[in-house]
Coordinates of C-alpha atoms in Angstrom, one line a residue:
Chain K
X10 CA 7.1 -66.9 47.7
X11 CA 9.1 -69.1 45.0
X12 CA 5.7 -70.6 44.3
X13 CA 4.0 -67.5 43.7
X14 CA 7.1 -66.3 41.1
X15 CA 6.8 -69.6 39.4
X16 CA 3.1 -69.1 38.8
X17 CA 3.5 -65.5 37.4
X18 CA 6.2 -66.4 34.9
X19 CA 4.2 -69.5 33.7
X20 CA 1.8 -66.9 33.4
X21 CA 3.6 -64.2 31.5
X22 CA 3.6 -65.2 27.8
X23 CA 0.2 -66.1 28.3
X24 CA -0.6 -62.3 29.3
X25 CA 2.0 -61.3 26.7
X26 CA 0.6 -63.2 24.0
X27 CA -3.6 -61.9 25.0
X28 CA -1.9 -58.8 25.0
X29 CA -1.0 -58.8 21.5
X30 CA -3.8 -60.4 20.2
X31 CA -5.8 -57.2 21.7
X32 CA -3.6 -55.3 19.7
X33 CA -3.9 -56.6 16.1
X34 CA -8.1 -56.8 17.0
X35 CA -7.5 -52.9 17.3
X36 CA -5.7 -52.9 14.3
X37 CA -7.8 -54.8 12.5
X38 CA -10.6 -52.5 13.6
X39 CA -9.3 -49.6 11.6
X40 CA -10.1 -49.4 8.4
X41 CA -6.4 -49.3 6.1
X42 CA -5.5 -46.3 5.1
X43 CA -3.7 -45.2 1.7
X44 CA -1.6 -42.8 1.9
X45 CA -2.4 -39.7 -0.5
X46 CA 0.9 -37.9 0.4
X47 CA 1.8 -38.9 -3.8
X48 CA -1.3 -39.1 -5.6
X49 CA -3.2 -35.9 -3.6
X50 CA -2.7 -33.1 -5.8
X51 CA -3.8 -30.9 -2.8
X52 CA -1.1 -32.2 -0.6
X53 CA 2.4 -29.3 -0.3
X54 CA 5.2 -30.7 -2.1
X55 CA 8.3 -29.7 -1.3
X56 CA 8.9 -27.9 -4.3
X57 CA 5.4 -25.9 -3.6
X58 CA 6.8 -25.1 -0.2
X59 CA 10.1 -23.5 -1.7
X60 CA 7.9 -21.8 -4.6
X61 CA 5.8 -20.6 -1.9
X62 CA 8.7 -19.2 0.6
X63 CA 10.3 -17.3 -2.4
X64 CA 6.6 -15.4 -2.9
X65 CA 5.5 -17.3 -6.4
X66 CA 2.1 -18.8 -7.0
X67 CA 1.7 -22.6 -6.5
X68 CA 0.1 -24.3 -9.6
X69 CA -2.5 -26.7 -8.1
X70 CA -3.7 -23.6 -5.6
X71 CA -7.4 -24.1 -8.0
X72 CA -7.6 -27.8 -6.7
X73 CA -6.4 -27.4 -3.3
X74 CA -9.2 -24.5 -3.0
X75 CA -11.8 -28.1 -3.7
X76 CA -9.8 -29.8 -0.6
X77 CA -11.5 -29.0 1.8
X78 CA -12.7 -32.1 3.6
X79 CA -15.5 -34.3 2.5
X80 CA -17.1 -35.9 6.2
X81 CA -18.1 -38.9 4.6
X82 CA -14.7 -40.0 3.3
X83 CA -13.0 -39.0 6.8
X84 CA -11.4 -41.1 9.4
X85 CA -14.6 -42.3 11.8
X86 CA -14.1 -40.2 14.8
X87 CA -14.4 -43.5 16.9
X88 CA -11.1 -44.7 16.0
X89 CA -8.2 -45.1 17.1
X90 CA -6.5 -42.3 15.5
X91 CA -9.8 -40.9 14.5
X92 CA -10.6 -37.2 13.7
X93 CA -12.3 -35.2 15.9
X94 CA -14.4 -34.0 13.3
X95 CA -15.6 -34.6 9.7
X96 CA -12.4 -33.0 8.2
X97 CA -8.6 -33.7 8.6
X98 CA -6.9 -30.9 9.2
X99 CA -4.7 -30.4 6.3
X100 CA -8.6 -30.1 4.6
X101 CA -9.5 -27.8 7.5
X102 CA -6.2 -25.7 7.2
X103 CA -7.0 -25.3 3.4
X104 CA -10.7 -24.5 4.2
X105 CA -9.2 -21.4 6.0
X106 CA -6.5 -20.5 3.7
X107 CA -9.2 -20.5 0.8
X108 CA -11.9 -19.2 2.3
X109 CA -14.3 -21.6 2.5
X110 CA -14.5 -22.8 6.3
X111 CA -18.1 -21.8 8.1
X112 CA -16.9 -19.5 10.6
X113 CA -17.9 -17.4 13.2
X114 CA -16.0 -15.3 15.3
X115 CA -16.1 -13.1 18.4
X116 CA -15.2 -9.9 16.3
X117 CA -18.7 -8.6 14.7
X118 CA -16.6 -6.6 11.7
X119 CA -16.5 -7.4 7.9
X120 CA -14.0 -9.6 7.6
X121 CA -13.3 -11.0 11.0
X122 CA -14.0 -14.6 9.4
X123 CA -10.9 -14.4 6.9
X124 CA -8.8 -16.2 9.1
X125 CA -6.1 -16.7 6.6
X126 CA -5.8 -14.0 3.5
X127 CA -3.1 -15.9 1.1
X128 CA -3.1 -12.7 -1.1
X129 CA -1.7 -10.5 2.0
X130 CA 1.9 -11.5 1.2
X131 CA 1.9 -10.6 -2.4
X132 CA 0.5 -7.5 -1.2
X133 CA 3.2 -6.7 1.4
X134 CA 5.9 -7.7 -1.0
X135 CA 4.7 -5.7 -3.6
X136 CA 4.2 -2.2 -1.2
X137 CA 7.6 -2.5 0.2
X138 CA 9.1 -4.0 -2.9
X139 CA 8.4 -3.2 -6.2
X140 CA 6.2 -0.1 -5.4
X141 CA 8.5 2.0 -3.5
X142 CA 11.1 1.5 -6.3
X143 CA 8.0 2.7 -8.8
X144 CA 7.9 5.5 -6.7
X145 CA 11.9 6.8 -5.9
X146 CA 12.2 6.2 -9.9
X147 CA 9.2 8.3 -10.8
X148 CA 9.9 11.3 -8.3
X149 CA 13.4 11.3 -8.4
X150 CA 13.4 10.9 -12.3
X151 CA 10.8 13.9 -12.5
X152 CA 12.7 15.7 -10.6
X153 CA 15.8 14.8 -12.3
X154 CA 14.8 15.3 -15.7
X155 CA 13.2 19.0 -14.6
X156 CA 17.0 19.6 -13.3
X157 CA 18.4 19.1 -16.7
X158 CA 15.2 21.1 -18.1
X159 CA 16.4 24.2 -16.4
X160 CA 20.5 23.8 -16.8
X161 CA 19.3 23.1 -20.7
X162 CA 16.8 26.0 -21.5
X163 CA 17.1 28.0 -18.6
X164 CA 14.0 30.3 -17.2
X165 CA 11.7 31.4 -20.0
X166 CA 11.7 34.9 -20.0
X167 CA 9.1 37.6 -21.1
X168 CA 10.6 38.0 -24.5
X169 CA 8.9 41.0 -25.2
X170 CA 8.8 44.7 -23.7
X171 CA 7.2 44.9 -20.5
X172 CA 3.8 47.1 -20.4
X173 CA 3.8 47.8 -16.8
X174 CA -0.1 46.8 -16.9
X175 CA -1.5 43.8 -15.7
X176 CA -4.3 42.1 -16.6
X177 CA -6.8 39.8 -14.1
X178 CA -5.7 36.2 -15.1
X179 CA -7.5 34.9 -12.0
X180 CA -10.2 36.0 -9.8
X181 CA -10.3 35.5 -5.7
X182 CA -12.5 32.7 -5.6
X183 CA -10.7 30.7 -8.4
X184 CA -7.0 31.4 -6.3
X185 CA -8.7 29.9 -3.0
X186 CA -9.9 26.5 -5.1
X187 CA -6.6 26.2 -6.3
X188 CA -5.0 27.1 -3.8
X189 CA -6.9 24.8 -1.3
X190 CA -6.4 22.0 -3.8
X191 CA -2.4 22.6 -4.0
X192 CA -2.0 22.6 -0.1
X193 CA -3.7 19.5 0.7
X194 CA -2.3 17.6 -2.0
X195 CA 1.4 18.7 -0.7
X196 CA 0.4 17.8 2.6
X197 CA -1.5 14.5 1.7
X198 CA 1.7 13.8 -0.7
X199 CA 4.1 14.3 2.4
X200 CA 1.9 12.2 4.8
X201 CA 1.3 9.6 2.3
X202 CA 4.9 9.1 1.5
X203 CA 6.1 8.6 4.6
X204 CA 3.6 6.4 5.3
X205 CA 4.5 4.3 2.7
X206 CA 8.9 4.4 3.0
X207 CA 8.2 4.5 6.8
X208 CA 9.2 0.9 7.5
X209 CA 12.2 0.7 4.9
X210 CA 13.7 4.8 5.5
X211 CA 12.1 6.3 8.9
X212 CA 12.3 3.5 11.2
X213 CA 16.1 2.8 9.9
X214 CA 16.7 6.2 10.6
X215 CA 14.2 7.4 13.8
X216 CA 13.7 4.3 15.4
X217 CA 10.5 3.3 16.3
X218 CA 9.2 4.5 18.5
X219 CA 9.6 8.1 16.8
X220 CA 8.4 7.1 13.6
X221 CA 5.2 5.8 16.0
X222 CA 4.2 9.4 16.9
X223 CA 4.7 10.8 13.3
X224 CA 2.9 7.9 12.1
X225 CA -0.2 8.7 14.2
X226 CA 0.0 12.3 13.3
X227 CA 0.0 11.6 9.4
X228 CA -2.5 9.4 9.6
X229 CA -5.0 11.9 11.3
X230 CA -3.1 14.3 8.4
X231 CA -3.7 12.1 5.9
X232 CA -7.6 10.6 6.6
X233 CA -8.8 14.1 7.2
X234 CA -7.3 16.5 4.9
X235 CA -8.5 14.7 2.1
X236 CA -12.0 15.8 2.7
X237 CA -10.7 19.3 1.7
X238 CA -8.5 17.9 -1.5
X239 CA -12.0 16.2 -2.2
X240 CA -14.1 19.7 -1.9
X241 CA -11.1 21.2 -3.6
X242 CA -11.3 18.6 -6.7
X243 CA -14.9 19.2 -6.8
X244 CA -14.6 23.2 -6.5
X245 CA -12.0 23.8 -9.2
X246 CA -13.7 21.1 -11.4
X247 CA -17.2 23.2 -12.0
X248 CA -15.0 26.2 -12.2
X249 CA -12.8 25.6 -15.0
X250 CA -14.1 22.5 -16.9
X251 CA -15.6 24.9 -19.3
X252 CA -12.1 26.5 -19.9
X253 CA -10.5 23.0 -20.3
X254 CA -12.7 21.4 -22.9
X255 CA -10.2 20.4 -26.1
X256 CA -10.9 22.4 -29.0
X257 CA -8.4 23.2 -32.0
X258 CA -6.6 25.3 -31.1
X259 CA -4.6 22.9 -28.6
X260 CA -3.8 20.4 -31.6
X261 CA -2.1 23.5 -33.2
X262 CA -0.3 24.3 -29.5
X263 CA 0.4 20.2 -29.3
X264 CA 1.8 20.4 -32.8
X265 CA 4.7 23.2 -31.7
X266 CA 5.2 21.7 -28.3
X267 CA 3.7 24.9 -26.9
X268 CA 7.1 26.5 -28.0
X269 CA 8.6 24.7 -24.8
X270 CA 11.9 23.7 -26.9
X271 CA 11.4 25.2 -30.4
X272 CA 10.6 28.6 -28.9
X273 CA 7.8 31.1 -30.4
X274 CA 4.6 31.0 -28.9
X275 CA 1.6 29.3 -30.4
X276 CA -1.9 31.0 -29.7
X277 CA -3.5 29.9 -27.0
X278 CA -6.7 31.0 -24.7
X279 CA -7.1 31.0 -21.3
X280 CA -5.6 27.6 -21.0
X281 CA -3.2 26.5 -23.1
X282 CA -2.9 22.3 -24.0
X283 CA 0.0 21.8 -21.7
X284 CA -2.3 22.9 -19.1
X285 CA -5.5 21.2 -20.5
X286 CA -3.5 18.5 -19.5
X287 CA -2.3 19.1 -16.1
X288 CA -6.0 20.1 -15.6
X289 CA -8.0 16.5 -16.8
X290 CA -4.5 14.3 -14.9
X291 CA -5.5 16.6 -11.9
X292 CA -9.3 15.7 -12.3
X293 CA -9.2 12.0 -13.8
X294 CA -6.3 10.5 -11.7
X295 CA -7.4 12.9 -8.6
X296 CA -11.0 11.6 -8.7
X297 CA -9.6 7.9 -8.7
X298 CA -7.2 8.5 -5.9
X299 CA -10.4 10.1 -3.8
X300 CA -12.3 7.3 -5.1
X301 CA -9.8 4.8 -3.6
X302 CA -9.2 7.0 -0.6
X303 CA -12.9 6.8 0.2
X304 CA -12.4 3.0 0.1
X305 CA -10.1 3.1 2.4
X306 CA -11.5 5.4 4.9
X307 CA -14.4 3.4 5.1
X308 CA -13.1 0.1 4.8
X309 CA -15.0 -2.9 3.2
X310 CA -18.2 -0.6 3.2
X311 CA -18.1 -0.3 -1.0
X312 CA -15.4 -2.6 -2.9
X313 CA -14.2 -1.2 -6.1
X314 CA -11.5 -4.0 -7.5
X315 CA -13.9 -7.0 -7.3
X316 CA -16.8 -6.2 -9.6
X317 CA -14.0 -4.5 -11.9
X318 CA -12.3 -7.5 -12.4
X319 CA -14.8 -9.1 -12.7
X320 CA -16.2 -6.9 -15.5
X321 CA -13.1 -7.1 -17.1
X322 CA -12.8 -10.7 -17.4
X323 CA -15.9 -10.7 -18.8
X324 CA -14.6 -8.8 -21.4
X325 CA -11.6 -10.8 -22.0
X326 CA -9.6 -8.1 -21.2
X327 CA -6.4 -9.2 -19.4
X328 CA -6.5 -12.0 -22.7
X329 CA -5.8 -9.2 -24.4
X330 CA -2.4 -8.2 -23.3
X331 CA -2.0 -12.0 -22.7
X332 CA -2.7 -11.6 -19.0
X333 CA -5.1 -14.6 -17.2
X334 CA -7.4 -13.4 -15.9
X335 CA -7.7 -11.0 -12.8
X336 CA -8.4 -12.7 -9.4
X337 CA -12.4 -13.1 -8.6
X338 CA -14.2 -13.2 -6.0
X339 CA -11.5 -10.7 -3.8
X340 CA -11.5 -11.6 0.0
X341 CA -12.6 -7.9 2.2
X342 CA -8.4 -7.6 2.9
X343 CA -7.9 -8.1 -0.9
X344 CA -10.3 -5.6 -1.7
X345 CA -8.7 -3.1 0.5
X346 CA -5.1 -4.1 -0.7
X347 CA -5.6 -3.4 -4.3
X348 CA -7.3 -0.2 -3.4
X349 CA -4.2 0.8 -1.6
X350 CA -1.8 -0.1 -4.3
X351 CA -3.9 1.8 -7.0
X352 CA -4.6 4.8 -4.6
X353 CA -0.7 5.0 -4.4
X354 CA 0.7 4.1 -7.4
X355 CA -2.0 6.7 -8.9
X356 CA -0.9 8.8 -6.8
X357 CA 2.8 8.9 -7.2
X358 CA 2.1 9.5 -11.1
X359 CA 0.2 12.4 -10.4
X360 CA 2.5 14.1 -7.9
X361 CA 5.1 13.4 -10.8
X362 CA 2.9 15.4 -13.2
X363 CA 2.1 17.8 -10.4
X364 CA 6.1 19.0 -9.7
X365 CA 6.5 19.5 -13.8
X366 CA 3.3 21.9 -13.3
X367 CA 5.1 23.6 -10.1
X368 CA 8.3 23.9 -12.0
X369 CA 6.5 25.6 -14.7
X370 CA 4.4 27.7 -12.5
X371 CA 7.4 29.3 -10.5
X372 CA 11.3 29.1 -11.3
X373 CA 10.7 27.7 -15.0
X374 CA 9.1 30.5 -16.4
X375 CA 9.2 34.1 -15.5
X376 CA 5.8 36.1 -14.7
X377 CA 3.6 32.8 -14.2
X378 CA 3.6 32.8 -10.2
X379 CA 1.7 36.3 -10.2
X380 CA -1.3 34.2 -11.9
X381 CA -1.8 32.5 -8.7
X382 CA 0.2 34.5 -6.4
X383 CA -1.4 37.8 -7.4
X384 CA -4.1 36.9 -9.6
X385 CA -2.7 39.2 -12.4
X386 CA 0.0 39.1 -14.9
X387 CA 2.0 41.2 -17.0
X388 CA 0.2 42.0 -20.4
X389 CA 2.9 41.1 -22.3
X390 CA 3.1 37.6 -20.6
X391 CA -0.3 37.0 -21.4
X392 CA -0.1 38.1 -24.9
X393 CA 2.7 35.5 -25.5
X394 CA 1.6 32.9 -23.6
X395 CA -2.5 33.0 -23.9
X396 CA -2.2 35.2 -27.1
X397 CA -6.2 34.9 -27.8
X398 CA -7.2 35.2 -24.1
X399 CA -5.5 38.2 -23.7
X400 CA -6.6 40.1 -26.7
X401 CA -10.7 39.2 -25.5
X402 CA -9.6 40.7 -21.9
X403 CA -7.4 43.8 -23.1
X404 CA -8.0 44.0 -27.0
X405 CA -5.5 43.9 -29.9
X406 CA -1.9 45.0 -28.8
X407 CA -0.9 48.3 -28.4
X408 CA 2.6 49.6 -29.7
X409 CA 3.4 48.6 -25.7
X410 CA 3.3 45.3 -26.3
X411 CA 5.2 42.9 -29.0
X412 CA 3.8 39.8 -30.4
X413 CA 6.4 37.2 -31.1
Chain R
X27 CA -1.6 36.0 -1.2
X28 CA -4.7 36.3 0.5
X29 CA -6.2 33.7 -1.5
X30 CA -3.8 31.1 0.0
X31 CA -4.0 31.7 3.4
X32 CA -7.8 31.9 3.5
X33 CA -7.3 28.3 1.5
X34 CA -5.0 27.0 4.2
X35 CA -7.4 27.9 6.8
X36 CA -10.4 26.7 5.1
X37 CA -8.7 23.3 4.5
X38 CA -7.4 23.5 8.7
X39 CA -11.3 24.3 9.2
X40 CA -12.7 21.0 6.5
X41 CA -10.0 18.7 8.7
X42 CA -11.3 19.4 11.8
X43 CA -14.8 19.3 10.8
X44 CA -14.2 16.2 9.2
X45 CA -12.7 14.3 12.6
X46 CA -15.4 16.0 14.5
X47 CA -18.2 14.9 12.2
X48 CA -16.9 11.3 11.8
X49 CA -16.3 11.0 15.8
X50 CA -19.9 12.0 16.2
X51 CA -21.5 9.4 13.8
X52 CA -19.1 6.9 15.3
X53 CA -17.0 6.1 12.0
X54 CA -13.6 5.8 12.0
X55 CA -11.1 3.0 9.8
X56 CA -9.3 1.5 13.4
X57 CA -13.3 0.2 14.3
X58 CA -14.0 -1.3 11.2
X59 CA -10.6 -4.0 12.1
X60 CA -11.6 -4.7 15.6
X61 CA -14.4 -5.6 17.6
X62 CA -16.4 -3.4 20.0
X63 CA -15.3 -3.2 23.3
X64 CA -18.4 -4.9 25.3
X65 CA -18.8 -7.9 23.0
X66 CA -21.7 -9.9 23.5
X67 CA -20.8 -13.3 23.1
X68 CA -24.6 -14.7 22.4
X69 CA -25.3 -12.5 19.8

C-alpha cells in the first residue's frame, strides 16, 4: 500500500505538468481574439443603452443595421469557444432588430418574420404620450373656446320679423346623407376615443376586466360602422360638391367674418364660406381618416406611409422644414403604426372642427337646427343668412321680411 | 326627424352587413396577426 502512494505522488507533477501542457496546445489552437468591445462602432455603449431606455435614437443605429455577421470573419465553429453558426450573436440579435435575418416562421401572415420592430416603442410612447395630450388640448380647448363664444356673443337670433313661412332648405334624401354621416362619426368618435385613453383613463377607473368587454364592443363599433361613415362621405360628397365649389362670393363672406363677431350679414347662397369649409375639412380630412381606416382594417394588405415617404424624400421635402429625412423602407408594424397615428391625430382635428359646426347648427344660432331637423327654415332666416339662395327659392322680399 | 332615424337604421343595417359580408369572405384584422389554426408545418 505505502508503495503504491509513493508511486502516485512521484507520479503526480508529471500528470499535472502533461495536464497543462494539453491546455496551452488548446490555447494555442484558437486563433487570438481582439476585442472589438472599443473600436466596434456597432457594439451598445453604455451611454447608447441610457439613450436608448429614455426613448431617443442612438446615433450609429445606420452602422449597426451593416453588423450583421460576416461567416467568414466568425469564430470557426470547431473551437473551443466557437459559434454555433456563421454569426455571433450580438450580429444575429442586430440582424433581427434591423431586419435583415433570413427567417421563416410557423405563422404564414405578413409580418410574422419581424421578430424585433425597434420603431414599436416610439410608437407606443408617442400614442399614450404626446397624442393623447394633442387630443385633451384640441377637444377640451374647442370646447372651451366655444364656451366663451356663447357667454361672449350669446345665441344669434333672427334679427328680423318672423314670416311664419318656411322655405325647403333641405330635401329627405339630403337629411338621411347627413344624417347617416353625423351618427357614425359620433359613434366612431366615442369608440375611437376610448379606444385610444382606454389604458391611461378606463382601466384606472373600470378595471380591466370591464374595460375588456367595452373594448370588444367598440372595436366591433368601430371596424364596422365605418363602412356606413364611408357610404355616408361618398353620398353627401356627389350631393353637394356642386353647392361647395369657392366662387366670389365667399371671399366677400370671408372678408366680414360671415358677420360672426362684427354682426350684419353678408350675402351668401346655399352655403355660405364658413360652411364651404366645414364641407371640404369633412371631405378632405374624412376621406384620409377612411383611407387610413381601410389600412387598418385590412392590415398590411396596401401601405400608404412607405411609398409617401419615400416620395417625399425624393423631393427633399422634410430638408425643407429642416427635417432628415422620413424613415424608408417601413417594416409591415411601422406601416400600420403611422397609419394609426395619422388616422387619429386626423381625426381628432376634425371632430374639433365638427363640434364648432354642432355648436353652430343648434344652441349657437337660432332657427338653424330646423335645416336638418325639419328640412325647412324660417324665411327670414334664410334671407339673412343665405341672402341669394333664398331670394332664387322664394323671390325678392316681401314687406314680411326685413333685410339687414 | 324621419330622416334621422331612417339614417340610424340604415347605418345599424351597413354594420351588420359589413360583419356579415367580411365573416363570409373570411377577412377580418385579428387573422391577419396570427396564424391559422391547422398549421402545416411543411408548407
Amino acid at each position: 500500500m505505502h508503495r503504491l502512494i509513493a508511486a502516485f505522488l512521484i507520479c503526480l507533477p508529471v500528470l499535472m505538468g502533461l495536464s497543462v501542457a494539453s491546455g496551452a496546445d488548446a490555447q494555442t489552437n484558437v486563433p487570438p481574439q481582439a476585442s472589438t468591445v472599443d473600436t466596434n462602432p456597432a457594439v451598445s455603449k453604455l451611454d447608447d443603452i441610457l439613450r436608448r431606455q429614455e426613448g431617443l435614437k442612438t446615433a450609429d443605429d445606420a452602422v449597426r443595421a451593416t453588423e450583421t455577421g460576416d461567416p467568414d470573419n466568425a469564430m470557426p465553429s470547431t473551437g473551443q469557444l466557437g459559434t454555433l453558426g456563421g454569426a455571433s450573436d450580438a450580429d444575429l440579435w442586430r440582424a433581427f432588430r434591423f431586419g435583415k435575418a433570413d427567417i421563416t416562421t410557423q405563422a404564414r401572415v405578413p409580418a410574422a418574420t419581424t421578430l424585433i420592430q425597434d420603431g414599436g416603442m416610439w410608437w407606443l410612447d408617442f400614442r399614450r404620450g404626446p397624442l393623447q395630450t394633442i387630443a385633451i388640448y384640441l377637444l377640451g380647448g374647442t370646447l372651451l373656446a366655444l364656451a366663451l363664444f356663447y357667454l361672449v356673443r350669446g345665441r344669434i337670433p333672427i334679427e328680423g320679423e318672423k314670416t311664419g313661412r318656411t322655405l325647403l332648405r333641405f330635401q329627405a334624401f339630403e337629411r338621411f346623407g347627413h344624417w347617416m354621416l353625423a351618427s357614425s362619426f359620433v359613434l366612431l368618435g366615442i369608440t375611437g376615443l376610448i379606444s385610444l385613453f382606454g389604458r391611461t383613463v378606463i382601466i384606472p377607473a373600470l378595471g380591466h376586466e370591464a374595460f375588456s368587454s367595452v373594448a370588444i364592443v367598440c372595436k366591433w363599433v368601430h371596424n364596422n360602422v365605418s363602412w356606413a361613415f364611408m357610404i355616408a362621405l361618398i353620398f353627401v360628397f356627389v350631393i353637394w360638391v356642386v353647392h361647395n365649389i369657392p366662387d366670389r362670393t365667399d371671399l366677400r363672406w370671408l372678408a366680414k367674418g360671415g358677420g360672426l363677431l362684427g354682426g350684419g350679414h353678408p350675402p351668401a347662397k346655399k352655403f355660405n364660406a364658413g360652411q364651404k369649409l366645414i364641407f371640404w375639412a369633412v371631405i378632405l380630412l374624412g376621406g384620409s381618416i377612411s383611407l387610413s381606416g381601410l389600412s387598418l382594417l385590412f392590415p398590411f394588405e396596401f401601405n400608404l406611409f412607405g411609398h409617401t415617404f419615400s416620395w417625399l424624400n425624393g423631393l427633399g421635402a422634410p430638408g425643407w422644414f429642416g427635417f432628415a429625412d422620413l424613415p424608408y423602407p417601413l417594416a409591415p408594424q411601422e406601416e400600420m403604426q403611422y397609419a394609426q397615428l395619422w388616422h387619429a391625430l386626423i381625426s381628432v382635428i376634425l371632430t374639433a372642427i365638427i363640434f364648432a359646426h354642432i355648436y353652430l347648427g343648434t344652441i349657437g344660432m337660432e332657427g338653424a337646427f330646423d335645416a336638418m331637423g325639419k328640412g325647412e327654415v324660417e324665411e327670414q332666416w334664410a334671407r339673412e343668412h343665405h341672402s341669394i339662395w333664398a331670394e332664387e327659392i322664394a323671390g325678392p322680399k316681401t314687406t314680411a321680411s326685413k333685410e339687414p | 326627424m324621419k330622416a334621422f332615424l331612417i339614417a340610424v337604421v340604415a347605418m345599424v343595417i351597413i354594420a351588420a352587413g359589413a360583419y356579415q359580408i367580411l365573416e363570409v369572405i373570411n377577412v377580418s384584422t385579428a387573422k391577419a396577426g396570427t396564424s391559422s389554426e391547422n398549421v402545416r408545418l411543411s408548407e
